[in-house]
Short mmCIF file of C-alpha atoms and ligand atoms in Angstrom, two decimals:
data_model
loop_
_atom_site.label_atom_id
_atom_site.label_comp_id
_atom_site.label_asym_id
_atom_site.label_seq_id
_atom_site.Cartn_x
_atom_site.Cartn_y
_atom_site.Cartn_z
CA UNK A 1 -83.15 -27.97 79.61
CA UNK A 2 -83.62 -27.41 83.30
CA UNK A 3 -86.92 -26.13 82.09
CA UNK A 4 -88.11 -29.44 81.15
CA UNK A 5 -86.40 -31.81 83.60
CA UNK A 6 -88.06 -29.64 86.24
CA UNK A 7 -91.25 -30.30 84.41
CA UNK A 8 -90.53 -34.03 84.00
CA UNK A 9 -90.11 -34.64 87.27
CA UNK A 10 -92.81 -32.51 88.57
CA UNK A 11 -95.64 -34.47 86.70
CA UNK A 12 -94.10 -37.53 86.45
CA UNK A 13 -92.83 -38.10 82.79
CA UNK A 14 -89.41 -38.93 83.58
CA UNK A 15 -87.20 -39.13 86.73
CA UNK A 16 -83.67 -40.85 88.18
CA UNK A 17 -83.49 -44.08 88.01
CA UNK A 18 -83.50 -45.54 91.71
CA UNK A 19 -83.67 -42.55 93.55
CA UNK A 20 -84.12 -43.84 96.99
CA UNK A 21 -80.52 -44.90 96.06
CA UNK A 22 -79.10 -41.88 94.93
CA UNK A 23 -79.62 -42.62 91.62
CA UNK A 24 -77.50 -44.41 88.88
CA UNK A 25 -75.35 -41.95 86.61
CA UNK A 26 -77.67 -41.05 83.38
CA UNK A 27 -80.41 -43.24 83.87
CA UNK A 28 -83.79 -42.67 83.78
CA UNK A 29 -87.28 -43.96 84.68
CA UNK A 30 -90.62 -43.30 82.94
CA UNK A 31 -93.74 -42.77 84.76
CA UNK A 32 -97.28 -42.59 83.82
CA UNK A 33 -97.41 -39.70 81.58
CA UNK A 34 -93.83 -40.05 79.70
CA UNK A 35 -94.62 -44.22 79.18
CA UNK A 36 -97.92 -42.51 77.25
CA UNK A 37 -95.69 -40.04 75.12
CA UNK A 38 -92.62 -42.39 74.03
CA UNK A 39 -95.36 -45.13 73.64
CA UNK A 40 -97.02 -42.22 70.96
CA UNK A 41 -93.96 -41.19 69.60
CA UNK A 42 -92.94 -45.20 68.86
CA UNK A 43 -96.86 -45.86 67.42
CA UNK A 44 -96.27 -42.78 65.14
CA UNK A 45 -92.85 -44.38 63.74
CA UNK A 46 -94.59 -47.50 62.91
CA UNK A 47 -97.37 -45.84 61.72
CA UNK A 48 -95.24 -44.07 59.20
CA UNK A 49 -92.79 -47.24 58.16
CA UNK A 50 -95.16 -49.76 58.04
CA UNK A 51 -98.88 -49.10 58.31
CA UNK A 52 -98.62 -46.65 55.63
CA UNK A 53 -96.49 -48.50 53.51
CA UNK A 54 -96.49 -51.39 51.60
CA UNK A 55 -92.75 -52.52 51.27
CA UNK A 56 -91.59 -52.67 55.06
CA UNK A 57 -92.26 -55.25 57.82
CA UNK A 58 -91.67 -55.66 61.25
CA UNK A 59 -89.56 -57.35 63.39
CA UNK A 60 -88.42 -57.82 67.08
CA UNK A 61 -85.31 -59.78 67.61
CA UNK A 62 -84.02 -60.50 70.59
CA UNK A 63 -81.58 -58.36 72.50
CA UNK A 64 -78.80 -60.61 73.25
CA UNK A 65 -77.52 -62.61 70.24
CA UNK A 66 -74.78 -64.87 69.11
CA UNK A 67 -71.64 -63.10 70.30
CA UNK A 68 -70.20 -63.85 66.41
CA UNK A 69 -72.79 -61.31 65.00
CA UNK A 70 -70.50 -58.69 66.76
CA UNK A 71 -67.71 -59.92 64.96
CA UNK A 72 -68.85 -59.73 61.40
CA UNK A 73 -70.76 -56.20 62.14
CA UNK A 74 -67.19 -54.66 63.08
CA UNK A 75 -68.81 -53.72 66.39
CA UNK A 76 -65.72 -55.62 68.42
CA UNK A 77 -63.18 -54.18 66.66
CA UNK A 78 -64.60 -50.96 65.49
CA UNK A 79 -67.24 -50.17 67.73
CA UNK A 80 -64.83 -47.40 69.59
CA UNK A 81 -64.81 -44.34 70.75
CA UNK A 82 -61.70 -42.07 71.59
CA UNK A 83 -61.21 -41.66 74.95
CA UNK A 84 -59.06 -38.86 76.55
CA UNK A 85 -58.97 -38.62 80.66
CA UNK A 86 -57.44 -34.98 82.30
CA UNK A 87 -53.93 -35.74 83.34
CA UNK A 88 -54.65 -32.09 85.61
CA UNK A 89 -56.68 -31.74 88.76
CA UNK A 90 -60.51 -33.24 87.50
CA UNK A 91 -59.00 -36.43 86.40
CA UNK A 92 -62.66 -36.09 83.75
CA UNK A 93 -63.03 -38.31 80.67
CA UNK A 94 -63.66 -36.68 77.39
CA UNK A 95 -64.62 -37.90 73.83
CA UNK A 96 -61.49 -36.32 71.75
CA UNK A 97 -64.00 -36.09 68.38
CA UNK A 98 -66.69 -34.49 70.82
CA UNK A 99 -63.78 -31.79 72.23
CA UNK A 100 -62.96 -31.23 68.23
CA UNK A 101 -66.22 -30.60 67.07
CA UNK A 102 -67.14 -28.22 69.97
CA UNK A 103 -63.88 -26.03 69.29
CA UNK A 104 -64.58 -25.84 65.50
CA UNK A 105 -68.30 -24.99 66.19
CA UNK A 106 -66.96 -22.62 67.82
CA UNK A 107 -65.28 -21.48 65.12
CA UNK A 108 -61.91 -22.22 67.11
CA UNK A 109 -58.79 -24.42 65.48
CA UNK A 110 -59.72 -28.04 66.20
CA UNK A 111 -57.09 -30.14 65.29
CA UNK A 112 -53.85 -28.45 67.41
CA UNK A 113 -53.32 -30.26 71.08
CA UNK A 114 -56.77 -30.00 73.52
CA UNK A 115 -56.70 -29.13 76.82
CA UNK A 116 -59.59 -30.19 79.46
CA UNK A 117 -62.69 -28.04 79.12
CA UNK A 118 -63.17 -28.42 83.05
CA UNK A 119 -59.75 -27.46 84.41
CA UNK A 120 -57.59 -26.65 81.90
CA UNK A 121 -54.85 -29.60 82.10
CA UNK A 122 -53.38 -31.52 79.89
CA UNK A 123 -54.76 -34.39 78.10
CA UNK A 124 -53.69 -38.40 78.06
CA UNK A 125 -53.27 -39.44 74.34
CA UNK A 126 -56.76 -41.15 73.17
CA UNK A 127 -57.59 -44.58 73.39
CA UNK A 128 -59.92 -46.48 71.81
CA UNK A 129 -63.11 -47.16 74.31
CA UNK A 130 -65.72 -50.58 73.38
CA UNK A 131 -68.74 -49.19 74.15
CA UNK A 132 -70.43 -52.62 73.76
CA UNK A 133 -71.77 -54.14 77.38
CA UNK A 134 -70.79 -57.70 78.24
CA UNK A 135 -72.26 -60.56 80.28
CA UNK A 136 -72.49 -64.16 80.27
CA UNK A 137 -75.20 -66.69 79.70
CA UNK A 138 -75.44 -69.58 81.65
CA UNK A 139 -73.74 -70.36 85.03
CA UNK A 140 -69.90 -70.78 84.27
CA UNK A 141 -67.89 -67.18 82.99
CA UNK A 142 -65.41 -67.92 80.54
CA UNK A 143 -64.66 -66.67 77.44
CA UNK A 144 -67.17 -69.56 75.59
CA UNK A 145 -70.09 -67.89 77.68
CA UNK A 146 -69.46 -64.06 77.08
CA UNK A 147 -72.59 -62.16 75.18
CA UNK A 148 -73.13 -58.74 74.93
CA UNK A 149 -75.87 -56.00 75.40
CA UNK A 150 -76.64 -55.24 71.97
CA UNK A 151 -75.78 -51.96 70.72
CA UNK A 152 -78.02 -51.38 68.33
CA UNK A 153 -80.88 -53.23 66.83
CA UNK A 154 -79.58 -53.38 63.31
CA UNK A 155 -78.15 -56.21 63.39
CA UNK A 156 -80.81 -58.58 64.41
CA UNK A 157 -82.65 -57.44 61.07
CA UNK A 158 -79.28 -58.49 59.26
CA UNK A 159 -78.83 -62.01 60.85
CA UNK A 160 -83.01 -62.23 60.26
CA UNK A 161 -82.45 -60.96 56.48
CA UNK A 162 -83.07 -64.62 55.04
CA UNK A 163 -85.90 -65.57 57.47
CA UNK A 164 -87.76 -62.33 56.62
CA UNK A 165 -87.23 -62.38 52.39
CA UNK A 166 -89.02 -66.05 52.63
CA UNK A 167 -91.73 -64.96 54.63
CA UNK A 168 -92.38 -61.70 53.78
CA UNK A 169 -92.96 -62.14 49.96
CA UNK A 170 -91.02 -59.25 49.60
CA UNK A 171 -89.01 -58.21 47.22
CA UNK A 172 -85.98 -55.25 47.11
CA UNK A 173 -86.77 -52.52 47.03
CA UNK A 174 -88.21 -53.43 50.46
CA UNK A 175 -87.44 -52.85 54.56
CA UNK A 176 -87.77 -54.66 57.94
CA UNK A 177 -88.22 -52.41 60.72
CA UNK A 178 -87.46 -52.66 64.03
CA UNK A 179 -87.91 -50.86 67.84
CA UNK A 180 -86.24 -51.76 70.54
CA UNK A 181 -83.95 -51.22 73.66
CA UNK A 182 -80.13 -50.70 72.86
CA UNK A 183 -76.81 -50.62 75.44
CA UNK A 184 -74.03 -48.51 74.80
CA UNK A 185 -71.28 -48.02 77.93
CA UNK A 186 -71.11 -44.18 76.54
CA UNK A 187 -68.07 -42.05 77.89
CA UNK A 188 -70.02 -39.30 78.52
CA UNK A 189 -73.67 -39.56 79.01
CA UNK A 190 -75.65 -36.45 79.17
CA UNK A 191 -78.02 -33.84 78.58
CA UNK A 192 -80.61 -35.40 80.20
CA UNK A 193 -82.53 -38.61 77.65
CA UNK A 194 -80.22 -37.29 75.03
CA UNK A 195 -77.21 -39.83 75.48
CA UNK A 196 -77.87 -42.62 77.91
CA UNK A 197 -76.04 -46.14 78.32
CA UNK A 198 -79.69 -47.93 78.25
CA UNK A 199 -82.33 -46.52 75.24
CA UNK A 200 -84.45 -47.37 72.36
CA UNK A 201 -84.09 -47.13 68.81
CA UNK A 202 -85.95 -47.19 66.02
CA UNK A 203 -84.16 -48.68 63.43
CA UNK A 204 -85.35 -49.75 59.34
CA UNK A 205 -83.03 -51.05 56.85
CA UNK A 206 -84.23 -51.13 53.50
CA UNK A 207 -82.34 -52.89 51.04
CA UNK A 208 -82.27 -52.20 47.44
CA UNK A 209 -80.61 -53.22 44.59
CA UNK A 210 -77.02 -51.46 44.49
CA UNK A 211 -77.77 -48.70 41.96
CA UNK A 212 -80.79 -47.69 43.55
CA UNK A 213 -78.82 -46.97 46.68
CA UNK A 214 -78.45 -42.99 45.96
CA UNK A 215 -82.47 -42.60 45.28
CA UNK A 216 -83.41 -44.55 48.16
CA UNK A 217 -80.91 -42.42 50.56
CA UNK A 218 -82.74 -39.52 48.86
CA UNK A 219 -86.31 -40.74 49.91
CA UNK A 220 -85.49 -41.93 53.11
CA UNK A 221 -83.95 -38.35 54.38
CA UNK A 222 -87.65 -36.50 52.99
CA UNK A 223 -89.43 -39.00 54.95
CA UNK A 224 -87.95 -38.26 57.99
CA UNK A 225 -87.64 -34.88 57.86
CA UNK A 226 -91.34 -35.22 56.96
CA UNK A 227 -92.29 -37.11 59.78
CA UNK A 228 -90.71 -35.09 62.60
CA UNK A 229 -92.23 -31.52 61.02
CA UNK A 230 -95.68 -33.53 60.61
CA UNK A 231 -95.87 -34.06 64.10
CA UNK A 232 -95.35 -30.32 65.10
CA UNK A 233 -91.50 -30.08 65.27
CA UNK A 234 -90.47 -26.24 63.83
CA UNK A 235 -88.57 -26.97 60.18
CA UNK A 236 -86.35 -24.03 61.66
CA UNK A 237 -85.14 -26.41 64.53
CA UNK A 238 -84.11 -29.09 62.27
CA UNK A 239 -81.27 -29.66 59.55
CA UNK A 240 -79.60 -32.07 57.63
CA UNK A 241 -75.64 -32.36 58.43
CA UNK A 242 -73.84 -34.49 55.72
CA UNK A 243 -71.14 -36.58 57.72
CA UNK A 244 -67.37 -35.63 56.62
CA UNK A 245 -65.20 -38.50 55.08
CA UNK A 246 -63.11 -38.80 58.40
CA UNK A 247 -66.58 -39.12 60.28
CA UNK A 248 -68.26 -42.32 58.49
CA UNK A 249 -68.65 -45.04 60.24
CA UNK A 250 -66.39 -48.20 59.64
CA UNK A 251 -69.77 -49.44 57.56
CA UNK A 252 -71.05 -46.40 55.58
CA UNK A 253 -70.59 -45.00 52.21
CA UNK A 254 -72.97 -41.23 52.85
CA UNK A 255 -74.47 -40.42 56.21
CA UNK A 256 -76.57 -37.76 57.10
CA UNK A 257 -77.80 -36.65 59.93
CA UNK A 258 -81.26 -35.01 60.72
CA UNK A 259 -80.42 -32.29 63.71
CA UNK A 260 -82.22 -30.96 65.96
CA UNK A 261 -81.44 -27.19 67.78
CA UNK A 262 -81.75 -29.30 71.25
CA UNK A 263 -81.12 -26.22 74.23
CA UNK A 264 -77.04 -27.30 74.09
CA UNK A 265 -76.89 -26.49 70.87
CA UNK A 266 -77.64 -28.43 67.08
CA UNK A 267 -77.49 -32.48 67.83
CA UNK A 268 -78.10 -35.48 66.35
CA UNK A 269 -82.17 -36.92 66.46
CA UNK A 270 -81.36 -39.53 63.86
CA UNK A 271 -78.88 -40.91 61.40
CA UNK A 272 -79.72 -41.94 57.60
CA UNK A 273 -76.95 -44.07 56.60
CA UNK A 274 -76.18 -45.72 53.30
CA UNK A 275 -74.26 -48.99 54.43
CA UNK A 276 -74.06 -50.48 50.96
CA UNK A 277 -73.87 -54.30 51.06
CA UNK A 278 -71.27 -54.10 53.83
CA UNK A 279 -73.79 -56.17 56.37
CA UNK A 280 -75.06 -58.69 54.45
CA UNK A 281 -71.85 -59.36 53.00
CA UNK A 282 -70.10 -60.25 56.10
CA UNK A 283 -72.63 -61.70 57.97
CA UNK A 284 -72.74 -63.89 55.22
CA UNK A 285 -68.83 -64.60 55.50
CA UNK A 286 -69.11 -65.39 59.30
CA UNK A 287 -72.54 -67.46 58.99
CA UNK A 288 -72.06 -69.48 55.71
CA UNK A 289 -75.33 -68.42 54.85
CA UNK A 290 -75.74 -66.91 51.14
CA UNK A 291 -77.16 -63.45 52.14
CA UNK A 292 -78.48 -62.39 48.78
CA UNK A 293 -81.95 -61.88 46.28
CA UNK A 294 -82.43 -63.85 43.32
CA UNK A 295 -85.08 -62.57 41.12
CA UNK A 296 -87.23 -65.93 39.98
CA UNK A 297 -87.82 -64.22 36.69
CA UNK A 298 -84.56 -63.10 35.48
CA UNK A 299 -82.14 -65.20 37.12
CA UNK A 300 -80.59 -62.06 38.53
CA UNK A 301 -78.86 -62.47 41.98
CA UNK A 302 -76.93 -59.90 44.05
CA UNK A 303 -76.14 -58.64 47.74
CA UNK A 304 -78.62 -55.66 48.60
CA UNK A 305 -76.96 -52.57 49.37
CA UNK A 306 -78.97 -51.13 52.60
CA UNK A 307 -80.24 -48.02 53.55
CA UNK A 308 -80.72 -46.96 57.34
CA UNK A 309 -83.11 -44.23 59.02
CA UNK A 310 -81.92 -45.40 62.79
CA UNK A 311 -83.92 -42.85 65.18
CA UNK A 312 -84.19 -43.12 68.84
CA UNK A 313 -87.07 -42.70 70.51
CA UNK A 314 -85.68 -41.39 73.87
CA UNK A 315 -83.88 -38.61 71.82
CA UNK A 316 -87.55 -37.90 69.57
CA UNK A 317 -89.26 -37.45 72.96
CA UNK A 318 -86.93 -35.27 74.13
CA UNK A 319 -87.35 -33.15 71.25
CA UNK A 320 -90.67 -33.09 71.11
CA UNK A 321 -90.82 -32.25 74.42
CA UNK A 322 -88.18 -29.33 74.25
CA UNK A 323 -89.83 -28.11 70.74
CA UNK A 324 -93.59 -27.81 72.83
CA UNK A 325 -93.09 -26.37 75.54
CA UNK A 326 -93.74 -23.18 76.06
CA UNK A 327 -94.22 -20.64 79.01
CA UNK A 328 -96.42 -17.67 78.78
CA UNK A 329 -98.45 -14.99 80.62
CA UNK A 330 -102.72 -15.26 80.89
CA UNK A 331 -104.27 -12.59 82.88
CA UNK A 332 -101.66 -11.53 84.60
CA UNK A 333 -100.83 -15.17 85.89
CA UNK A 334 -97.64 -17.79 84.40
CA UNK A 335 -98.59 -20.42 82.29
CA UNK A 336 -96.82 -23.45 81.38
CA UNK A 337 -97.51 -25.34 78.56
CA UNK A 338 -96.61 -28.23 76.42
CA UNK A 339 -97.90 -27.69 72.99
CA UNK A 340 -97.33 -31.11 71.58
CA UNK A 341 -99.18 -32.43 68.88
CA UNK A 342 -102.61 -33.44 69.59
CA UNK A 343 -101.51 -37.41 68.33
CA UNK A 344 -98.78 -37.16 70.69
CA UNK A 345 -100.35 -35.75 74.10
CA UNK A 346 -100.25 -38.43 76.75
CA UNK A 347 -103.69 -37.69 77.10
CA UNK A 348 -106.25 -36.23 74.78
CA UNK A 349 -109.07 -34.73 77.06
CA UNK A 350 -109.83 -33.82 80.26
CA UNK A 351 -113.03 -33.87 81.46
CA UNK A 352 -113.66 -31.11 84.48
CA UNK A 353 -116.99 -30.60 86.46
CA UNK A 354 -116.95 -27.05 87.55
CA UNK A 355 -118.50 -28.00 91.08
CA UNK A 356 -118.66 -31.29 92.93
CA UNK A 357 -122.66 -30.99 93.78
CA UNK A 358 -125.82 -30.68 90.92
CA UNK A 359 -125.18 -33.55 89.59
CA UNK A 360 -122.20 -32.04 87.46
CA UNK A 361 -119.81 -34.96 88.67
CA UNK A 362 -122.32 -37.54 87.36
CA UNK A 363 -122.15 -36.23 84.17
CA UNK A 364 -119.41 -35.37 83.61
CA UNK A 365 -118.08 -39.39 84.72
CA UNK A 366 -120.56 -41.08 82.23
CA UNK A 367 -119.47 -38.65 79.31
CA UNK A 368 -115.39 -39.29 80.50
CA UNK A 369 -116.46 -43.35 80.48
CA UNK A 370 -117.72 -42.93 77.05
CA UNK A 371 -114.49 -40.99 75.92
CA UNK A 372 -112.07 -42.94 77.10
CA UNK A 373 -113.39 -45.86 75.00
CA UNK A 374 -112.24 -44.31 72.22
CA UNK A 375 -109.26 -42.24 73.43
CA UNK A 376 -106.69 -41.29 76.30
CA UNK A 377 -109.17 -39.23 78.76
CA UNK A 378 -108.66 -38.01 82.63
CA UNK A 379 -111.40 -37.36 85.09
CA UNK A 380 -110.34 -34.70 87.23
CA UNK A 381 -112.57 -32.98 89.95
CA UNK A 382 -109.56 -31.77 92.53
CA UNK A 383 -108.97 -28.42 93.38
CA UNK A 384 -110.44 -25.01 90.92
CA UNK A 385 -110.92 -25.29 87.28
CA UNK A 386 -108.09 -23.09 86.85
CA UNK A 387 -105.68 -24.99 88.48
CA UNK A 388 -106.80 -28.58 86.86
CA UNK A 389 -106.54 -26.86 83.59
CA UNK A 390 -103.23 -25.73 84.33
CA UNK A 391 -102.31 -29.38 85.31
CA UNK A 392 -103.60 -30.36 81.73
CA UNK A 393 -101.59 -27.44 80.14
CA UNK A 394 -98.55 -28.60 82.13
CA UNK A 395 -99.11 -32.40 80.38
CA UNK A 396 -99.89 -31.24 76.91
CA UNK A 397 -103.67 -32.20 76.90
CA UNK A 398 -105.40 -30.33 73.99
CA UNK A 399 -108.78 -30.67 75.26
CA UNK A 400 -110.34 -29.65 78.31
CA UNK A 401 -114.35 -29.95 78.49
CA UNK A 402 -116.38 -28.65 81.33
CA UNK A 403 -119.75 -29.81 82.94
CA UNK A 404 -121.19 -26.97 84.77
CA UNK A 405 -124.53 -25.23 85.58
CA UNK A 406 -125.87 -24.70 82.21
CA UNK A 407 -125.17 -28.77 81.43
CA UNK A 408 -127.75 -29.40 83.78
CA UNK A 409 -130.13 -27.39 81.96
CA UNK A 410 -129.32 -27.73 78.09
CA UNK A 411 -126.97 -30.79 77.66
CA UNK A 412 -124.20 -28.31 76.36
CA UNK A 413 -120.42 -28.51 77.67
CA UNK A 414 -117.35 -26.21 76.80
CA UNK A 415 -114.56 -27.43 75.52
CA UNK A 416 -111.31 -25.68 75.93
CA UNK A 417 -108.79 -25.56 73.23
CA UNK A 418 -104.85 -25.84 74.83
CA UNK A 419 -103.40 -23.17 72.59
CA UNK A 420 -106.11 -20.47 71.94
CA UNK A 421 -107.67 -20.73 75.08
CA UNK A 422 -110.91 -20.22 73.09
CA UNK A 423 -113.97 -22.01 74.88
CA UNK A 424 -117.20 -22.70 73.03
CA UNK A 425 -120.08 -24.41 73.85
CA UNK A 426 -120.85 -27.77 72.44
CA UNK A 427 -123.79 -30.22 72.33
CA UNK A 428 -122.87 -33.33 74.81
CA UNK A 429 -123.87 -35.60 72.45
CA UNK A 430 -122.02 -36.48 69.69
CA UNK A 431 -118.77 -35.06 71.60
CA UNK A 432 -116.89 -38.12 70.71
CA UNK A 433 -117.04 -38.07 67.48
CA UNK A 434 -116.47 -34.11 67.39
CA UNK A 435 -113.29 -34.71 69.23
CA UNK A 436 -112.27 -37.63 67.45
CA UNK A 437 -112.76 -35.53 63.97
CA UNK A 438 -110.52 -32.33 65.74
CA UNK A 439 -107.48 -35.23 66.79
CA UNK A 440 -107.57 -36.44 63.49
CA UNK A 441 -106.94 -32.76 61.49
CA UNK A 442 -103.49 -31.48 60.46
CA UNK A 443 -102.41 -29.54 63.42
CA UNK A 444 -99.38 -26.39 63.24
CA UNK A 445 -97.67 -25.57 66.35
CA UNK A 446 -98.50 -22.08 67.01
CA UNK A 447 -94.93 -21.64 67.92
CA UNK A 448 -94.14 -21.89 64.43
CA UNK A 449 -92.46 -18.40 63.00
CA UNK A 450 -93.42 -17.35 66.94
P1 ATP B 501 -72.88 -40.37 68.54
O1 ATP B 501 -71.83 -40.21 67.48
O2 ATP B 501 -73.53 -39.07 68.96
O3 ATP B 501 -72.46 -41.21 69.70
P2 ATP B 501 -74.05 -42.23 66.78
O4 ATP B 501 -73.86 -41.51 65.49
O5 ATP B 501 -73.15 -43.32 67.17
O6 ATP B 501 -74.13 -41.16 67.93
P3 ATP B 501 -76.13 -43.85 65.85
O7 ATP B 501 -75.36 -45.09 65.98
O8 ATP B 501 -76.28 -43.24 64.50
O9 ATP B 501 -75.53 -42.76 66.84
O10 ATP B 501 -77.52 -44.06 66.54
C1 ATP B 501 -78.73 -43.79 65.89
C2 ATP B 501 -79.67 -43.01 66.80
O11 ATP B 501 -79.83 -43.68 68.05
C3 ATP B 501 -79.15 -41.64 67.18
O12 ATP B 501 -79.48 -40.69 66.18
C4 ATP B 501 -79.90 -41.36 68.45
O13 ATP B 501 -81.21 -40.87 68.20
C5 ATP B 501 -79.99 -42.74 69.08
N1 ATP B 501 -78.92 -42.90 70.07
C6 ATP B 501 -77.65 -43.32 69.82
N2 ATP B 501 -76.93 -43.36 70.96
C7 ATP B 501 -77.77 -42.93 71.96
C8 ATP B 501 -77.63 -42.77 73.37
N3 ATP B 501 -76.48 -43.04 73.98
N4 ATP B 501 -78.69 -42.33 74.07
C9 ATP B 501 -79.88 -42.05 73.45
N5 ATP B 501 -80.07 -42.21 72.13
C10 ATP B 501 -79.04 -42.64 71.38
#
């Protein structure tokens, strides 16, 4: 993990959030090349939920909403964690369920009395911990003006469920999808982008008519796993973890969770919940609002039970990020790489001159003007080839193409593949289209079965 904060700071993906401060605790800015990545990873999810579907739209709701949503979701009653502080010498706050399920993946006894992992002292008994942020709207703070950061984006689909079956003309089974930033006041943030109070989720919940519920919970768990392996991740990093009965949220009939082996160990990427009608149901008891489908044909009316693939995209970076990089040894010199898949690179190609005289860096401009048209390009003409190829290894670019001497003479360029290092020699025109072709073939991390 130091491994790739190290990198993420060195190029710019991600750093501390106002440094020049000292930084606030677990939170993180994106620069240039990580706003490129997440904004990849987040096209891919839509591109998978809705463009290549027919039966889920979008939506974007806003963050803060009426404060009584959070009382018919559970979230101000329920929304809890179990906080334990060190009565010893570190005075540190734990999660009690996070202590448990350390010790028994340790294969250790997990429910006898827990000491602190940091110092060894004794333990206050747990308290429930809101994780839900508060503020007010408006000028006066009272208790009429209180609103909260909303901690996740599910619910603005649910309080949007009636809106969306008018206008839609959609039917169950259908979804409404949704991205967006989420707030959680998390006890202990860590592990880089892998728990942070401030993130983004992306969040569909497909409702279906209540017997379908198993089937759909089926479908939605292959489509994920699908579309994390698609896009390079190693099927031996990930599993499925079927939650325990004592685990389930206060909303959810089955949850399973797709893990990934994340350097502290297997974690959470994203939750597929089946919430039956629990949502709609009680939004519809706080709200007034009949919250159901009523099939024109039949006459047939009931609640939709809901199915929920909730990902986040800070956590999907990260382990795309941790599942592509790679270090490794080329003539006798250290190479670091990110082999990410080629629809995810911040940047597709790179186009190099070899020298900054014959005309190369003419060339090679008007052919990076008419790539970058079509997709993410850099220009780069600082410093030796092998160190601006190294620059593009460190960001994951797949492509590197060179201008040099022999451009001059026959209108050919090399392109450089990231992974094989193979370089062959290509007709300049046409390129475009040649590269476009290569982005758009299935691609297989060569650190598969590595
Ligand atoms: P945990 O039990 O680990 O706190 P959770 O089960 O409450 O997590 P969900 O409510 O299922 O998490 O959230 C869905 C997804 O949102 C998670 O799988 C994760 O990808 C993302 N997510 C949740 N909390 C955070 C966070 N604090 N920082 C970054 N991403 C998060």
């Amino acid at each position: 993990m130091e491994k790739i904060v190290a990198l993420c700071k060195r190029r710019g993906f991600i750093f501390q959030s106002s440094e020049i401060y000292g930084g606030l605790a677990s939170t993180y800015d994106y620069g240039h090349y990580g706003v490129l990545l997440k904004g990849n990873v987040k096209a891919e999810w839509w591109r998978a939920v809705v463009q290549e579907r027919d039966d889920v739209v979008a939506l974007d709701a806003a963050i803060l909403m009426h404060p009584r949503t959070w009382e018919a979701s559970g979230h101000l009653d329920g929304f809890t964690d179990p906080l334990v502080q060190c009565l010893g010498k570190c005075k540190r706050r734990w999660r009690e369920d996070h202590l448990r399920e350390d010790l028994a993946a340790r294969g250790l006894p997990a429910d006898g009395e827990l000491r602190c992992p940091e110092c060894g002292g004794e333990l206050s008994e747990p308290r429930n911990f809101n994780l839900m942020f508060e503020t007010h709207m408006g000028p006066v703070q009272d208790e009429g003006s209180r609103v909260y950061l909303r901690p996740e984006t599910a619910q603005g689909i649910f309080v949007n469920f009636k809106n969306v079956l008018q206008f839609s003309r959609k039917r169950p089974p259908f979804g409404i999808a949704q991205a967006g930033k989420s707030f959680r006041n998390e006890i202990t943030p860590g592990n880089f982008i892998f728990r942070t109070r401030e993130f983004e989720q992306m969040e569909v919940e497909f409702f279906v008519a209540p017997d379908d519920a198993g089937r759909w919970h089926e479908h939605w768990l292959e489509e994920r796993t699908r579309w994390y392996t698609e896009l390079g991740l190693r099927p031996d990093h990930l599993q499925l973890r079927a939650h325990g009965p004592d685990e389930l949220s206060h909303y959810s009939s089955a949850t399973s969770d797709i893990e990934y082996r994340f350097p502290m160990g297997w974690s959470e990427l994203e939750g597929i919940a089946n919430r039956g009608n629990f949502d709609l149901t009680q939004h519809a008891r706080f709200s007034g609002e009949k919250l159901e489908y009523v099939d024109s044909g039949t006459g047939e009316r009931y609640v939709p039970h809901v199915i929920e693939p909730s990902a986040g995209a800070d956590r999907a970076t990260l382990a795309f990020m941790v599942d592509a990089y790679d270090e490794e040894e080329v003539e006798g010199r250290q190479r670091v790489v990110l082999r990410l898949h080629p629809r995810l690179a911040p940047v597709k190609v790179a186009v190099l001159p070899l020298v900054n005289k014959e005309g190369q860096p003419e060339t090679a401009r008007e052919l990076y003007q008419e790539l970058r048209r079509r997709m993410p390009a850099e220009y780069d003409a600082g410093g030796s080839i092998g160190k601006r190829y190294r620059r593009q290894d460190e960001i994951g670019t797949p492509f590197g193409v060179t201008v040099d001497h022999q451009t001059m003479e026959d209108r050919t360029v090399t392109l450089r593949d990231r992974d094989s290092l193979t370089q062959e020699r290509l007709p300049l025109e046409g390129l475009p289209d040649e590269l476009a072709r290569r982005l758009a073939a299935p691609w297989r991390s060569p650190k598969h079965n590595a």
